[in-house]
CSV table of C-alpha atoms in Angstrom, one decimal:
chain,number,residue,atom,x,y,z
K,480,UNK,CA,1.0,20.4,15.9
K,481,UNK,CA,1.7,17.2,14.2
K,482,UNK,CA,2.2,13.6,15.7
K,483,UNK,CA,4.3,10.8,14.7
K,484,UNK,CA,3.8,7.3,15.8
K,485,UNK,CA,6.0,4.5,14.9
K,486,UNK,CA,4.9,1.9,12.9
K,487,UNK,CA,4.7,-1.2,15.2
K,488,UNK,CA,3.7,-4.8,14.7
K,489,UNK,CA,0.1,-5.2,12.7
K,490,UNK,CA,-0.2,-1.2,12.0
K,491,UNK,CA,0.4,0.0,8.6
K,492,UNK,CA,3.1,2.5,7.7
K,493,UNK,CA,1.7,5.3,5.7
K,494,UNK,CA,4.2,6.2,3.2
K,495,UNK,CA,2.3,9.3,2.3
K,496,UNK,CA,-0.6,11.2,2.4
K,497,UNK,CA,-3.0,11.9,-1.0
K,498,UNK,CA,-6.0,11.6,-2.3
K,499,UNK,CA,-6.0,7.9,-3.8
K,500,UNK,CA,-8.0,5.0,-1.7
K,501,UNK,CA,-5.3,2.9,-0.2
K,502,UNK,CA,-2.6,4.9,-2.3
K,503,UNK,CA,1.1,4.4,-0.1
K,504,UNK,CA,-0.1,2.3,2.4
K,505,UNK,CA,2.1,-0.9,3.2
K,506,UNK,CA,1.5,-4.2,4.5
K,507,UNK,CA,3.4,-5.1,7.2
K,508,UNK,CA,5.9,-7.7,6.1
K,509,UNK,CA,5.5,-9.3,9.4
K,510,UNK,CA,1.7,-9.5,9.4
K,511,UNK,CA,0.6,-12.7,7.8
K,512,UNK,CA,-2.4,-11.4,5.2
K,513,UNK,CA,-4.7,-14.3,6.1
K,514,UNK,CA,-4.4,-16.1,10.0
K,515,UNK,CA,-4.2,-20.2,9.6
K,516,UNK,CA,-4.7,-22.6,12.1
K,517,UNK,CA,-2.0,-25.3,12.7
K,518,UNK,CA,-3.2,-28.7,12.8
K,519,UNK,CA,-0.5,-31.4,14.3
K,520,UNK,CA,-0.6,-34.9,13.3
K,521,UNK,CA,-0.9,-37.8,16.2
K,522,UNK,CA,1.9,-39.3,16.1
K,523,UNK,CA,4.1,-35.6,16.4
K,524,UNK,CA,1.5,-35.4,19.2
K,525,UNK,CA,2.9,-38.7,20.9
K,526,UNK,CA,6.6,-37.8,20.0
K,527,UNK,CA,6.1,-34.5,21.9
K,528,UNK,CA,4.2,-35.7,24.8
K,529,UNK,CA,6.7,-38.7,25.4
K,530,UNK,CA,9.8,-36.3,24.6
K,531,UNK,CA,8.2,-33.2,27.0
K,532,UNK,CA,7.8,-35.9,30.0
K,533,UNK,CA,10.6,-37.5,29.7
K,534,UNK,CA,12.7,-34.3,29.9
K,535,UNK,CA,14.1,-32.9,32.8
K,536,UNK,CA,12.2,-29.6,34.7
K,537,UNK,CA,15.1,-26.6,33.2
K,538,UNK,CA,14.7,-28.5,29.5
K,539,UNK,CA,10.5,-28.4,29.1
K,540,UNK,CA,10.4,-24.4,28.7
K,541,UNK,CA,13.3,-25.5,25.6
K,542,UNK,CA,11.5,-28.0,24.2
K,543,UNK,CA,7.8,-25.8,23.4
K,544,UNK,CA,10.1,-22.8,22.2
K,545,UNK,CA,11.7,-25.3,20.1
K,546,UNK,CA,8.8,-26.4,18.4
K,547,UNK,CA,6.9,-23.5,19.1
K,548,UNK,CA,4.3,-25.1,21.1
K,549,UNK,CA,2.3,-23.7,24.5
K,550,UNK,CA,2.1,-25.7,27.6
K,551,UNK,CA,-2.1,-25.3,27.0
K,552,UNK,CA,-0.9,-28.0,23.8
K,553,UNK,CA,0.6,-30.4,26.1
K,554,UNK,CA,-2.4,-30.0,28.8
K,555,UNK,CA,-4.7,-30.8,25.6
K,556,UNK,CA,-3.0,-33.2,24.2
K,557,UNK,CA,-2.7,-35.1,27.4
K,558,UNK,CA,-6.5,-35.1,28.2
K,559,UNK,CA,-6.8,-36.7,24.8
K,560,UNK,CA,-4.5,-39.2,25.0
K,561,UNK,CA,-5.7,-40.7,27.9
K,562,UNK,CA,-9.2,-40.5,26.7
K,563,UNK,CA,-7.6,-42.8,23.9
K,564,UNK,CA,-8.9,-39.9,21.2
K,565,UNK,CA,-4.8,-40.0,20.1
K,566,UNK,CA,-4.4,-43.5,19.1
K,567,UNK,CA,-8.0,-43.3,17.3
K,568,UNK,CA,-6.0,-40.6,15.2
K,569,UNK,CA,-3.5,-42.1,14.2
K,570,UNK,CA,-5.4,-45.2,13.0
K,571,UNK,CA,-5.7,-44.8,8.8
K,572,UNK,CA,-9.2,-43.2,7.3
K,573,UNK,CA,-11.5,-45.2,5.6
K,574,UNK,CA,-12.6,-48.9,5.5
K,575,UNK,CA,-10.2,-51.3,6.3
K,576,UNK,CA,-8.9,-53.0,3.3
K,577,UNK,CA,-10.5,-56.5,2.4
K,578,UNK,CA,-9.0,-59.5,2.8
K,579,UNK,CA,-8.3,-61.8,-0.6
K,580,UNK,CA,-9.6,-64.8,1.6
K,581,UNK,CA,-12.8,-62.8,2.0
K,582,UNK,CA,-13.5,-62.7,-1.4
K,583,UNK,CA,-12.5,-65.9,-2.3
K,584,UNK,CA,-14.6,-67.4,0.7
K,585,UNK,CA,-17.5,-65.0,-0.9
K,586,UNK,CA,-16.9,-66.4,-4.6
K,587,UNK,CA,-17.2,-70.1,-3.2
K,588,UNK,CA,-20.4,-69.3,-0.8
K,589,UNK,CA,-22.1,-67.5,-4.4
K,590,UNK,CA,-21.0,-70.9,-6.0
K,591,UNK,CA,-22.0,-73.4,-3.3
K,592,UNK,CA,-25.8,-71.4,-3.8
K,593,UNK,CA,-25.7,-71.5,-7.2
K,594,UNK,CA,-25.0,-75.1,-7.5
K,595,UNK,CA,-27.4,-76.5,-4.6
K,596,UNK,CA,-30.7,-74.3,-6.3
K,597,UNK,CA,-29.4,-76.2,-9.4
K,598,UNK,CA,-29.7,-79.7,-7.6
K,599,UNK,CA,-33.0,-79.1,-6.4
């Protein structure tokens, strides 16, 4: 007695039978080969949050199909913006950039040294 079972989403069609390791097996197209986590930027965080809240009860279910969110995002996202973590994000990386009065104020400091240890 043989058995057929459709192929369905994440199984693999076998397109034959033989001998072969792996021989006429398919990927499924709609598989992706390797999972990725999706990262989201602050500010689309703030445009969401203030777009989902401001929208009426029927429109919220429309607005995380749209953009292919879950309501867990919005519950997440929430707790961190009023933690203040969100507007810590979206500040740039790095050191903030110096000031051209800082280094001139540094150049005349080095200069004022200089000139008193040559007075004394």
């Amino acid at each position: 007695m043989t058995m057929a079972v459709p192929a369905g989403r994440g199984l693999v069609d076998d397109v034959r039978v033989d001998e072969r390791e792996g021989g006429g097996r398919r990927p499924d197209p709609e598989v992706e080969p390797k999972a990725r986590r999706r990262s989201f930027s602050a500010a689309y965080k703030l445009r969401i949050l203030n777009e989902y809240e401001a929208a009426p009860d029927g429109q919220k279910g429309a607005i995380l199909r749209r953009e292919n969110l879950y309501s867990a995002h919005i519950v997440e996202w929430r707790k961190a913006r009023e933690a203040g973590a969100l507007a810590g994000l979206s500040k740039p990386k790095g050191r903030p950039p110096v000031d051209d009065r800082d280094k001139e104020l540094e150049k005349l400091r080095a200069e004022k040294a200089k000139l008193e240890k040559e007075l004394a």
